Coordinates of C-alpha atoms in Angstrom, one line a residue:
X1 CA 79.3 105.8 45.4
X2 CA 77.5 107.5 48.7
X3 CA 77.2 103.4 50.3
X4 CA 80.4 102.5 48.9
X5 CA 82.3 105.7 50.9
X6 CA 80.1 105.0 53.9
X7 CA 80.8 101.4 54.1
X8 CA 84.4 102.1 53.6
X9 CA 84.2 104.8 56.4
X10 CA 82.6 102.7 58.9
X11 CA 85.3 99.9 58.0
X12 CA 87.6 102.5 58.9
X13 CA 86.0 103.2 62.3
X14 CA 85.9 99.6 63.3
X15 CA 89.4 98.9 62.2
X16 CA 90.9 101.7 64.0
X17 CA 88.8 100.7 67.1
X18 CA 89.9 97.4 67.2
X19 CA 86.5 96.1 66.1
X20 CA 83.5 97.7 67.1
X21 CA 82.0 94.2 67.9
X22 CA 85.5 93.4 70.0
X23 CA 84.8 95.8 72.0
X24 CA 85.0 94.9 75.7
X25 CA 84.0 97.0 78.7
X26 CA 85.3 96.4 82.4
X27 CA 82.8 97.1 84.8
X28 CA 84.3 97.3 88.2
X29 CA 82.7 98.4 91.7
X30 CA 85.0 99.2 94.9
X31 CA 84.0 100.4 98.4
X32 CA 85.3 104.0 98.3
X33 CA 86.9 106.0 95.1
X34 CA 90.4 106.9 95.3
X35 CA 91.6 109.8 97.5
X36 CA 93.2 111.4 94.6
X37 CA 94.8 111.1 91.3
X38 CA 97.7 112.9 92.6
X39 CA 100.3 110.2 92.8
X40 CA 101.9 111.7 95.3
X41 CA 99.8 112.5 97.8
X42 CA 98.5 109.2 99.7
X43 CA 100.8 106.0 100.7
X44 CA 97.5 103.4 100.6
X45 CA 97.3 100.4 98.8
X46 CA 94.0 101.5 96.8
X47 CA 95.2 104.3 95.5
X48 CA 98.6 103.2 94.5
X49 CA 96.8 100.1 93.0
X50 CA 94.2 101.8 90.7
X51 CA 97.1 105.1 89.9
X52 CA 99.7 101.9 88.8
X53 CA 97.0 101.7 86.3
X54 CA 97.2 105.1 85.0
X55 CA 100.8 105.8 86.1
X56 CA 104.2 104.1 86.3
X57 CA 107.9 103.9 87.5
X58 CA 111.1 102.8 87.0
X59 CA 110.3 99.7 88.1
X60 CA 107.5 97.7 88.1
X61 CA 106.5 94.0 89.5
X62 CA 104.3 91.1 87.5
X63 CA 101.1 89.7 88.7
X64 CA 103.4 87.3 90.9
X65 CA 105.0 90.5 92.1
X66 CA 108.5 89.9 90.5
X67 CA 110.1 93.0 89.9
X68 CA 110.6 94.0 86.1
X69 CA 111.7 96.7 83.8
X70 CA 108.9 99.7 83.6
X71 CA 110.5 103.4 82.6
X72 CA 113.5 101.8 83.1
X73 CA 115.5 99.3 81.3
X74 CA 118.0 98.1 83.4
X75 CA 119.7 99.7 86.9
X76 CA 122.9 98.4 87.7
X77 CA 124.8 99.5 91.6
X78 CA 128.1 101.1 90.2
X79 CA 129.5 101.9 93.7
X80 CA 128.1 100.8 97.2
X81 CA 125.8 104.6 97.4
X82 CA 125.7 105.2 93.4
X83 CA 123.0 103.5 91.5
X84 CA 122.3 104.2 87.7
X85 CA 119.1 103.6 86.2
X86 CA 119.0 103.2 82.2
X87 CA 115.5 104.9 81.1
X88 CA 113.2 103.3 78.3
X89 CA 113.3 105.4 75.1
X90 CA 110.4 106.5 73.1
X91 CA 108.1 106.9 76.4
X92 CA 105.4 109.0 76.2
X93 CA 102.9 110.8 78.4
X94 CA 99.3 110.8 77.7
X95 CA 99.1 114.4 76.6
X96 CA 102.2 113.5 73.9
X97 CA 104.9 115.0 76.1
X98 CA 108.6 112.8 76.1
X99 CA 109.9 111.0 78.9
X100 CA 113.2 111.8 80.0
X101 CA 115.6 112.0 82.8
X102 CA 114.1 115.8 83.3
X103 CA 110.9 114.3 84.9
X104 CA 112.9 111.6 86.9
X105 CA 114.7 114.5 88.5
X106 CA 111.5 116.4 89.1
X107 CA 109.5 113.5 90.3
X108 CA 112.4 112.8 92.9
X109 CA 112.2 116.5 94.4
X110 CA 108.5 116.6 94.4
X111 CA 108.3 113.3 96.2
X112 CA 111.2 114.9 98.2
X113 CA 108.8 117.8 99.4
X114 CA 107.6 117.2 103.3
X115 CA 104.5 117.5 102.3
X116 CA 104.8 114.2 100.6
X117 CA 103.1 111.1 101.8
X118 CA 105.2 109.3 99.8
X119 CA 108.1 110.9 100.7
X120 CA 109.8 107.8 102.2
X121 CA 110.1 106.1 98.9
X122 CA 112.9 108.6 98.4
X123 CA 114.7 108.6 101.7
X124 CA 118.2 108.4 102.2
X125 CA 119.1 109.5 99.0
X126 CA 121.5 112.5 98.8
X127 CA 121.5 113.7 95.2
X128 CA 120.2 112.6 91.6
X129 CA 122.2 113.3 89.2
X130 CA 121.5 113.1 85.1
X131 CA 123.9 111.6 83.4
X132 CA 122.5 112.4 79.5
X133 CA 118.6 112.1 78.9
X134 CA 118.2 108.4 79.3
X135 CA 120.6 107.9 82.1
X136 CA 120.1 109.1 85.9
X137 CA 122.3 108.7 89.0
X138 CA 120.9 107.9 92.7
X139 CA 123.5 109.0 94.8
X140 CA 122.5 107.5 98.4
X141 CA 123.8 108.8 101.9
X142 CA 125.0 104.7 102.8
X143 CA 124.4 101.9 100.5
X144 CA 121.1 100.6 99.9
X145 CA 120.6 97.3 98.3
X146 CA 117.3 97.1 98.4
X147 CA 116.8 101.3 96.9
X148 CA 114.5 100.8 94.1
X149 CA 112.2 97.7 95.9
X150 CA 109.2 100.3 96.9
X151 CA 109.5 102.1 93.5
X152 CA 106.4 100.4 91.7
X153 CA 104.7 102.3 93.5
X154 CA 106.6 105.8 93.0
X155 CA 105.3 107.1 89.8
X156 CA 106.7 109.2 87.4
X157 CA 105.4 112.7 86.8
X158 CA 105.7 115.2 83.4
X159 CA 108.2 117.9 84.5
X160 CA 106.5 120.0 81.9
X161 CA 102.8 119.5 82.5
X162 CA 103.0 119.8 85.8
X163 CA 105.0 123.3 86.2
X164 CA 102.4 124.2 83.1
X165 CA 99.5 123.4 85.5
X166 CA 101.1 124.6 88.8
X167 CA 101.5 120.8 89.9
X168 CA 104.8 121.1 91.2
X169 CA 103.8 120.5 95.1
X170 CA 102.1 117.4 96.3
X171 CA 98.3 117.5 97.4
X172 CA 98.3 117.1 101.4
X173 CA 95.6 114.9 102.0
X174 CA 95.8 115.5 106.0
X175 CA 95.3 119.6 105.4
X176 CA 93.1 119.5 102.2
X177 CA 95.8 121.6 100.3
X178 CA 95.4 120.5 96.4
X179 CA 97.0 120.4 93.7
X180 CA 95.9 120.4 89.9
X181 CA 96.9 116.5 89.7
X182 CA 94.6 115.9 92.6
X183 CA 92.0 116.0 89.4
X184 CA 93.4 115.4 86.3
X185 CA 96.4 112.7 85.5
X186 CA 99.3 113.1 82.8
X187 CA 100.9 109.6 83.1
X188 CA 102.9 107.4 80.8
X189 CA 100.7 104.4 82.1
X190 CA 98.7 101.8 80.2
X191 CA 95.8 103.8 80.7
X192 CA 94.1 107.1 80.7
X193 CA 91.2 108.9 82.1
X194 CA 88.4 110.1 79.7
X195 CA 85.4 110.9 82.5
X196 CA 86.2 111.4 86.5
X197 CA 83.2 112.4 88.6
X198 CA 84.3 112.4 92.1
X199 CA 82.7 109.6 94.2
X200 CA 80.6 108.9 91.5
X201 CA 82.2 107.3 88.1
X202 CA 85.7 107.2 87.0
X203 CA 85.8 106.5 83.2
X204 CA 89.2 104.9 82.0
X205 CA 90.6 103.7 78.0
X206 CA 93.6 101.9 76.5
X207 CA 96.3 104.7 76.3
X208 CA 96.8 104.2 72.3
X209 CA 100.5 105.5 72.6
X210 CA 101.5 103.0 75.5
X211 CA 104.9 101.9 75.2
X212 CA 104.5 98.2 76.5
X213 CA 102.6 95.3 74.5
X214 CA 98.7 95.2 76.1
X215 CA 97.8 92.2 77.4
X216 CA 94.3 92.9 78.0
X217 CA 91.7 93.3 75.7
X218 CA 89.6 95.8 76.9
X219 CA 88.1 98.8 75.3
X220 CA 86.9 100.9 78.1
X221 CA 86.7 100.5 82.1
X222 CA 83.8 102.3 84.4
X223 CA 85.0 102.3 88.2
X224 CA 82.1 103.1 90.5
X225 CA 82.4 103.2 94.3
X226 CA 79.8 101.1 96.2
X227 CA 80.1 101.9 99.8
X228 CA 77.8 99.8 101.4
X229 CA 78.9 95.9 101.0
X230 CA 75.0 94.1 100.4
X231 CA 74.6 96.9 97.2
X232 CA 78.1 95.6 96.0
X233 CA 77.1 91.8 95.8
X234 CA 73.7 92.8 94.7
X235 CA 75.7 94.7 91.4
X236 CA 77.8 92.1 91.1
X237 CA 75.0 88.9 91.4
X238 CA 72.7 91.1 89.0
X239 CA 75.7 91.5 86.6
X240 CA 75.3 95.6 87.1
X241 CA 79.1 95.1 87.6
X242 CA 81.5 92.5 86.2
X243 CA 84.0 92.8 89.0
X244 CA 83.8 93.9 93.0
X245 CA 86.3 93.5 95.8
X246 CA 86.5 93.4 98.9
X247 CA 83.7 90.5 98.8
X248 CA 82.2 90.4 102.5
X249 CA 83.3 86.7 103.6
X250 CA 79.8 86.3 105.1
X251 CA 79.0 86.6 101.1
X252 CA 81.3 84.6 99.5
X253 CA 79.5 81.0 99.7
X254 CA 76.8 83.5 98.4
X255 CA 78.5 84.5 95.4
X256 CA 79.8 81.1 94.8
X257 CA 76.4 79.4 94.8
X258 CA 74.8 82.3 92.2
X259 CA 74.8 81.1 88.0
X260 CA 77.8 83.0 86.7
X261 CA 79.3 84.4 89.6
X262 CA 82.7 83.3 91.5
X263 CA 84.9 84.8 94.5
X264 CA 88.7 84.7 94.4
X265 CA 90.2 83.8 97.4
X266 CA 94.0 84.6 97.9
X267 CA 96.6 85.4 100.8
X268 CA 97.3 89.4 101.6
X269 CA 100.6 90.6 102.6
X270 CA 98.8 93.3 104.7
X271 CA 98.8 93.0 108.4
X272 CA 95.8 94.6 110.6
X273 CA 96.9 96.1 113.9
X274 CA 96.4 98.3 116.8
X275 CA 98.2 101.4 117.7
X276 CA 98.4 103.2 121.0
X277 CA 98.9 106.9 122.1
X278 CA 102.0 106.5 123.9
X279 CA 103.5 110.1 123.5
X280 CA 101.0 112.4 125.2
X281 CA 101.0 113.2 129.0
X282 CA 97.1 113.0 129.3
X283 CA 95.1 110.7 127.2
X284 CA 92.4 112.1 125.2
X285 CA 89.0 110.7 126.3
X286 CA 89.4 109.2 129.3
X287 CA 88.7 109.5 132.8
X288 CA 91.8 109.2 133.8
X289 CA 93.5 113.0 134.2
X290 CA 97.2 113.8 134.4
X291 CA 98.2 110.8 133.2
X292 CA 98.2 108.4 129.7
X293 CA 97.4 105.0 131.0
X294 CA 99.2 103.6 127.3
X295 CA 102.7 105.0 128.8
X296 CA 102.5 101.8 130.9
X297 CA 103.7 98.8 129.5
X298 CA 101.5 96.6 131.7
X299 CA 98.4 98.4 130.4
X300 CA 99.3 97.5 126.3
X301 CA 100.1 93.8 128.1
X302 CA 96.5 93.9 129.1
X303 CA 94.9 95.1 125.6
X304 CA 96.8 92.4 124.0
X305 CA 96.0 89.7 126.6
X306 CA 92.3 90.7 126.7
X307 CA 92.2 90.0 122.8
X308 CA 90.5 86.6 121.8
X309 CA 91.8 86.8 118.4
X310 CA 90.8 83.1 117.3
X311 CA 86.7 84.6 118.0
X312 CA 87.7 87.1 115.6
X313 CA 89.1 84.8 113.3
X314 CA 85.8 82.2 113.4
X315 CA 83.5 84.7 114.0
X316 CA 84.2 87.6 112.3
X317 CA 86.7 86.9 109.7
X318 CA 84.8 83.3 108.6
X319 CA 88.0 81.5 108.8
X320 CA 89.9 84.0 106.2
X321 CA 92.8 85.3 108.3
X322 CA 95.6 84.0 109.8
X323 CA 97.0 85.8 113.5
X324 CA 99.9 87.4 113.4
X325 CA 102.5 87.3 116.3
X326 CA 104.5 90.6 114.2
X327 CA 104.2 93.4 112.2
X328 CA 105.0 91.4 109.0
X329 CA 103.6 88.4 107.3
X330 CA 105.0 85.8 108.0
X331 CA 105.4 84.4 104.0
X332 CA 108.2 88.2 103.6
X333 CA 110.3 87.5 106.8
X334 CA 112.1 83.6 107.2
X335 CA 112.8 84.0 111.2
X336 CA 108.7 84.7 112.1
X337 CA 108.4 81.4 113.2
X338 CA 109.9 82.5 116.2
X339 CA 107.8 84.8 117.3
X340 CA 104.0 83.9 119.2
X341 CA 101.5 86.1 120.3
X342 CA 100.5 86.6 123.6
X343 CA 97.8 84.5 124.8
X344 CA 94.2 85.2 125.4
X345 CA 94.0 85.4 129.0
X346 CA 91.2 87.6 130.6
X347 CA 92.6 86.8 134.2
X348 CA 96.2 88.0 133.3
X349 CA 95.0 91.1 131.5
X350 CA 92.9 92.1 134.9
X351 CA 95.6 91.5 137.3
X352 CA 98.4 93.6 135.1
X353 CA 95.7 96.8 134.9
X354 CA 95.6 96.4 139.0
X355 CA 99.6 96.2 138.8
X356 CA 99.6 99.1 136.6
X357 CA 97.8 101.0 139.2
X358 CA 93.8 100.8 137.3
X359 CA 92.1 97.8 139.0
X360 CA 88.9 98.8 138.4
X361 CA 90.3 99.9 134.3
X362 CA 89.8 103.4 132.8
X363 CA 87.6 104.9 129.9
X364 CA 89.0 105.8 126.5
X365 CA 87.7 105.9 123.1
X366 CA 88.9 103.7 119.8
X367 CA 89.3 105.1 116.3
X368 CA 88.7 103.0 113.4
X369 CA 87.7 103.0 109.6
X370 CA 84.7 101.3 108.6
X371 CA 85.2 101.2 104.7
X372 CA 88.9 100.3 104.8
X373 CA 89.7 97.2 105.9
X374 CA 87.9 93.5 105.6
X375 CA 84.9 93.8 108.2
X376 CA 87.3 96.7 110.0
X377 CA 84.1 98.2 112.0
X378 CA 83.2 95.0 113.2
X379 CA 86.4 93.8 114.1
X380 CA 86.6 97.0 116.3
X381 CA 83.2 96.3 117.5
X382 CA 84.6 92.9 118.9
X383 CA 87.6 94.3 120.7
X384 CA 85.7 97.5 122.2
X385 CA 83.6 94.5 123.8
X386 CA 86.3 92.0 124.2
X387 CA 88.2 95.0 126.3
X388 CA 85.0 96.2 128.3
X389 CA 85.2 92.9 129.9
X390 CA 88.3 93.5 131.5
X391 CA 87.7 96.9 132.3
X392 CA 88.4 99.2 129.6
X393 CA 85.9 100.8 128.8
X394 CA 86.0 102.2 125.0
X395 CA 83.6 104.5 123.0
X396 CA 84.3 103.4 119.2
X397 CA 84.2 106.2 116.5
X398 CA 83.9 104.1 113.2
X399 CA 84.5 106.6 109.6
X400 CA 85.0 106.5 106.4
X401 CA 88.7 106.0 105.4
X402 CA 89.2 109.4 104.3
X403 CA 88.1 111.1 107.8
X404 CA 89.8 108.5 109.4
X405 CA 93.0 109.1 108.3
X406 CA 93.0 112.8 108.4
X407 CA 91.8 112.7 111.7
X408 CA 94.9 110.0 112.7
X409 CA 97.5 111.6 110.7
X410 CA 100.1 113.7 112.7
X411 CA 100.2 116.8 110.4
X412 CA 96.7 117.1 110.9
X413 CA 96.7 117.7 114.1
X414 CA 96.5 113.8 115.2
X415 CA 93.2 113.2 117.2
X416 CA 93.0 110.1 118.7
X417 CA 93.9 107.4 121.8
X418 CA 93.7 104.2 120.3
X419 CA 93.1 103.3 116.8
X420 CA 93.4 100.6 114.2
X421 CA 95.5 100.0 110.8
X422 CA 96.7 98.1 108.4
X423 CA 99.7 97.9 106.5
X424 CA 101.5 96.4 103.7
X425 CA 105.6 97.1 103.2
X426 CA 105.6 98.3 100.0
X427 CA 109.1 97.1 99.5
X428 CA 107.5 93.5 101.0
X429 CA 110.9 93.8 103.3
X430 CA 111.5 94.1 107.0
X431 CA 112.9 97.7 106.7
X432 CA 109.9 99.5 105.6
X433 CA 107.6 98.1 108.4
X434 CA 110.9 99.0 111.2
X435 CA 111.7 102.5 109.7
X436 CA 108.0 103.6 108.8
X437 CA 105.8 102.2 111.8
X438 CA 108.2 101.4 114.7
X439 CA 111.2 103.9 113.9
X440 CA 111.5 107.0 116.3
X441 CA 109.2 109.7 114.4
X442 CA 111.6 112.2 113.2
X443 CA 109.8 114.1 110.0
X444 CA 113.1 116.2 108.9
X445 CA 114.7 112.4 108.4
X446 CA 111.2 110.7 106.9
X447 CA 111.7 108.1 109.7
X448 CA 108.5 107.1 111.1
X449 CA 106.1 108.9 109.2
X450 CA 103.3 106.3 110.2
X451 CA 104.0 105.7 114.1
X452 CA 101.3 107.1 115.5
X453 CA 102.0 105.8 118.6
X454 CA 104.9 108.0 119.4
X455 CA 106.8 104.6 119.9
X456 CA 110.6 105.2 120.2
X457 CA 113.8 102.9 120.9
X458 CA 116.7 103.7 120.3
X459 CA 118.6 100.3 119.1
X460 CA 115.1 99.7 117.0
X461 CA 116.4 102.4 115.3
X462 CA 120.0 101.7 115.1
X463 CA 119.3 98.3 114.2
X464 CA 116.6 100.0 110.9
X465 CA 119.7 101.8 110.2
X466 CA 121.9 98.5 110.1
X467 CA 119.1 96.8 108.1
X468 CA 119.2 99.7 105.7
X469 CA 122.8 99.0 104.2
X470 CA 123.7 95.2 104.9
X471 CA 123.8 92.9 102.1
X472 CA 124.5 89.6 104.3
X473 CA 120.6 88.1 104.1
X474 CA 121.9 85.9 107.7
X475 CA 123.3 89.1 109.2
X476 CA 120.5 91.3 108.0
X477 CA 117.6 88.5 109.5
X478 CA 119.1 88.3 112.6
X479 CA 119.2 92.4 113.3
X480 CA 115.9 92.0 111.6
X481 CA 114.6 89.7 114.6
X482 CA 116.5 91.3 117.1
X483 CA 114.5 94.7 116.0
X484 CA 111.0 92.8 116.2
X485 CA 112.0 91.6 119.2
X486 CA 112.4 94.4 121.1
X487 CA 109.2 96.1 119.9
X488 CA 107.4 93.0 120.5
X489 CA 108.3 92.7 123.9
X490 CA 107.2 96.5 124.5
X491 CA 104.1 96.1 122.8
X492 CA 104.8 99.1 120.4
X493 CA 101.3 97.4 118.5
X494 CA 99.2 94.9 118.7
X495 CA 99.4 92.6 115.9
X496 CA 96.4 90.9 115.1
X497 CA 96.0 89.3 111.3
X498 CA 96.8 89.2 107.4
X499 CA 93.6 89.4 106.4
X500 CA 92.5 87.3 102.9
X501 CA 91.8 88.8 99.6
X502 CA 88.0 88.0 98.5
X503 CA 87.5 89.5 94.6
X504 CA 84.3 88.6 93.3
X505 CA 83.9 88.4 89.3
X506 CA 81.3 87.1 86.3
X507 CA 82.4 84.0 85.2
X508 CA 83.4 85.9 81.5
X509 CA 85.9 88.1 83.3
X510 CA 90.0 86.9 83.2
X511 CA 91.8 88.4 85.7
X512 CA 95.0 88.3 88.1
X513 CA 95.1 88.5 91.6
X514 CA 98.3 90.0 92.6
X515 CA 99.0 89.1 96.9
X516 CA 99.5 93.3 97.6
X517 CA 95.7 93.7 96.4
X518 CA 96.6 96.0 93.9
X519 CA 94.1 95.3 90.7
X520 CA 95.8 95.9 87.1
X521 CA 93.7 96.4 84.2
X522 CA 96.3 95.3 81.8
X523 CA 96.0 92.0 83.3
X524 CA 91.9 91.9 82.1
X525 CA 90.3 89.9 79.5
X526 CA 87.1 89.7 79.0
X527 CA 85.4 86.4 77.4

């Protein structure tokens, strides 16, 4: 009778488990760990990514990044500035609580707070109003057609857990302010977090209670950060790890060549570019005093002119990027063929510094991460050199992504005189790269939150207004080229590529490789 009960108690266990035998474990290895589990508290594409995983909204998009219900059902635009969104019943959060309009409401005014770095998911809308427990309101300040585009990426929060755990505020990456979400998650998402050692391991499981039909079939998933990019392969070729990405491109025909190893290679939406310090009097590091040599148009001409970008394609990118002329890839925007970057010209680039009044160029220094980007310390490297030549003479400060951008970000007491970024519209529209990079910065509005450059016009503006609320696509892409026209022609940034998505994998390992670079587990199978 003792075997019998035991065998019957270990059938039990396996059945419950899915099959002790079945069960699959995702081994994955990225360059950095996420900032924070607070999904509020930082607008980058990693975090959003591996959160989605954990997290979700009313929205969300497939692996070809159609949209698609998530917490809600349906949304249907009742009046130009009223939309109503129709929430999925029977949700719940990890630690059992319902989902109802209640956290909707409470995840709006938390994302609403200025501390939010996701507060311009939110923007523009005046009042949120519950209709009944499944139904919820967006009443907008002008109509928005495109309201809910960026909302994959806004997550839902527990009104109750979080006032329980005095999680109301967002963290503030930029001052180091936390909140208890910075470390522990409460989602409604697909999965949850058993084990979280900081910059170490993150242990994740299927969330038994999920509301949507897995289409994974995983068991367990161990994240660990490998910083440096030659231990990543070496995990991934020695099968330490099943899945790594960003994949070095001097390492992919590497990968591809070892038994039971392959790379993915895909197009990015993300665009790399330069930003200036155009808004203080004096630029920081230089030898130049009294003045900020980026004020002058002729000198941002110079930087851009002085830029070989095809070397840094061949050279430093292997091929895997393709220039850009704008601030948006050219595969979200129909009128970009229109646009051409200005050309490498060393000559041209000396004589407008000598117009500008520098002939003999000025010193300065160059921000940049070196754990963000594909090869971003390297392609900084390039230009720092690529400028010396022409007689601007940079210091480069390469740092992790997490100094970086505290050091960069405005409401941390902004630090820098050149820099570089990358970005990605969440909303893969025209309007988020205008009204968060090249809009005016004006926080009490959310406009601009991510012009560090201090870059302002006044019809780029208008015209991000216009943008905002037309629902003619041939209106809206001509005020859309008109707007990049303007900023192009002032040299608000410098442009330089969508760089490629390289994820490298074991052979056994089914995955999809959404074009934003954001990696979902529920898309995993394991052979």
């Amino acid at each position: 009778m003792r075997k019998a009960f035991t065998a019957l108690a270990v059938a039990a266990v396996v059945a419950a488990s899915g099959g002790l035998a079945e069960a699959k474990t995702l081994k994955w290895g990225f360059q950095t760990d996420t900032t924070s589990l607070d999904p509020h508290a930082h607008n980058v594409t990693f975090t959003l990514g591996f959160l989605g995983n954990i997290y979700e909204g009313l929205v969300r998009r497939d692996a070809d990044l159609k949209f698609e219900p998530g917490l809600a059902t349906k949304w249907e635009n009742l009046e130009p500035t009223r939309w109503r969104f129709h929430l999925r019943k029977g949700v719940k959060f990890h630690n059992g609580n319902d989902f109802n309009a209640d956290d909707v409401l409470f995840s709006y005014e938390r994302t609403n707070n200025e501390d939010a770095n996701l507060r311009g998911r939110v923007v523009g809308i005046k009042e949120v109003v519950k209709v009944d427990d499944y139904t919820v309101d967006f009443i907008t300040e002008k109509p928005n057609p495109i309201i809910y585009y960026e909302w994959d990426t806004w997550f839902i929060m527990d009104k109750e857990w979080s006032e329980e755990k005095g999680a109301t505020t967002p963290t503030n990456t930029s001052t180091g302010v936390e909140s208890y979400a910075a470390h522990h998650e409460n989602g409604t998402g697909a999965f949850t977090i058993t084990e979280r050692q900081t910059d170490v391991k993150t242990v994740l499981v299927p969330f038994k209670d999920w509301w949507d039909k897995p289409q994974h079939n995983l068991t367990e998933v161990i994240m660990t950060p490998i910083g440096q990019d030659a231990t990543r392969v070496a995990a991934l070729l020695s099968g330490e790890v099943d899945m790594v990405y960003p994949v070095p491109v001097q390492d992919i025909k590497r990968v591809n060549s070892n038994d039971g190893t392959s790379v993915l290679v895909g197009p990015e939406l993300r665009t790399i570019f330069l930003f200036f310090d155009t808004f203080r009097d004096e630029l920081l590091y230089s030898n130049v005093k009294g003045k900020n040599p980026f004020k002058e148009l002729k000198v941002r001409q110079a930087v851009y002119h002085a830029i070989d970008i095809e070397a840094i394609k061949k050279k430093i990118m292997r091929g895997l990027s393709d220039p850009s002329a704008i601030m948006i890839s050219p595969k979200l925007f129909d009128k970009s063929e229109g646009f051409t970057r200005l050309p490498y010209d060393r000559s041209k680039a000396k004589a407008l510094l000598a117009e500008a009044g520098y002939p003999d160029g000025f010193e300065t220094r160059m921000d940049c991460p070196n754990d963000r980007y594909v090869n971003d310390e390297q392609i900084c490297q390039a230009i720092v050199s690529m400028l010396a030549k022409v007689g601007i003479k940079s210091s480069l400060v390469a740092q992790p992504k997490a100094k970086y951008f505290a050091a960069i970000n405005p409401k941390g007491g902004s630090d820098y005189a050149f820099g570089l970024l990358g970005w990605t519209p969440g909303s893969f529209d025209s309007w988020n790269v205008l009204f968060n990079l090249l809009n005016t910065p004006k926080p009490d509005e959310g406009r601009g939150p991510y012009n560090y450059s201090g870059y302002s016009n006044a019809r780029v503006d208008e015209l991000t207004d216009m943008i905002g609320v037309e629902t003619d696509k041939a209106k809206r892409d001509a005020m859309i080229e008109e707007a990049f026209k303007i900023s192009t022609s002032e040299v608000a940034t410098v442009p330089l590529h969508q760089q490629a998505l390289a994820w490298g994998k074991r052979d056994n390992i089914e995955l999809k490789q959404r074009a934003d670079n954001q990696f979902r587990f529920y898309y995993v199978n394991v052979k």
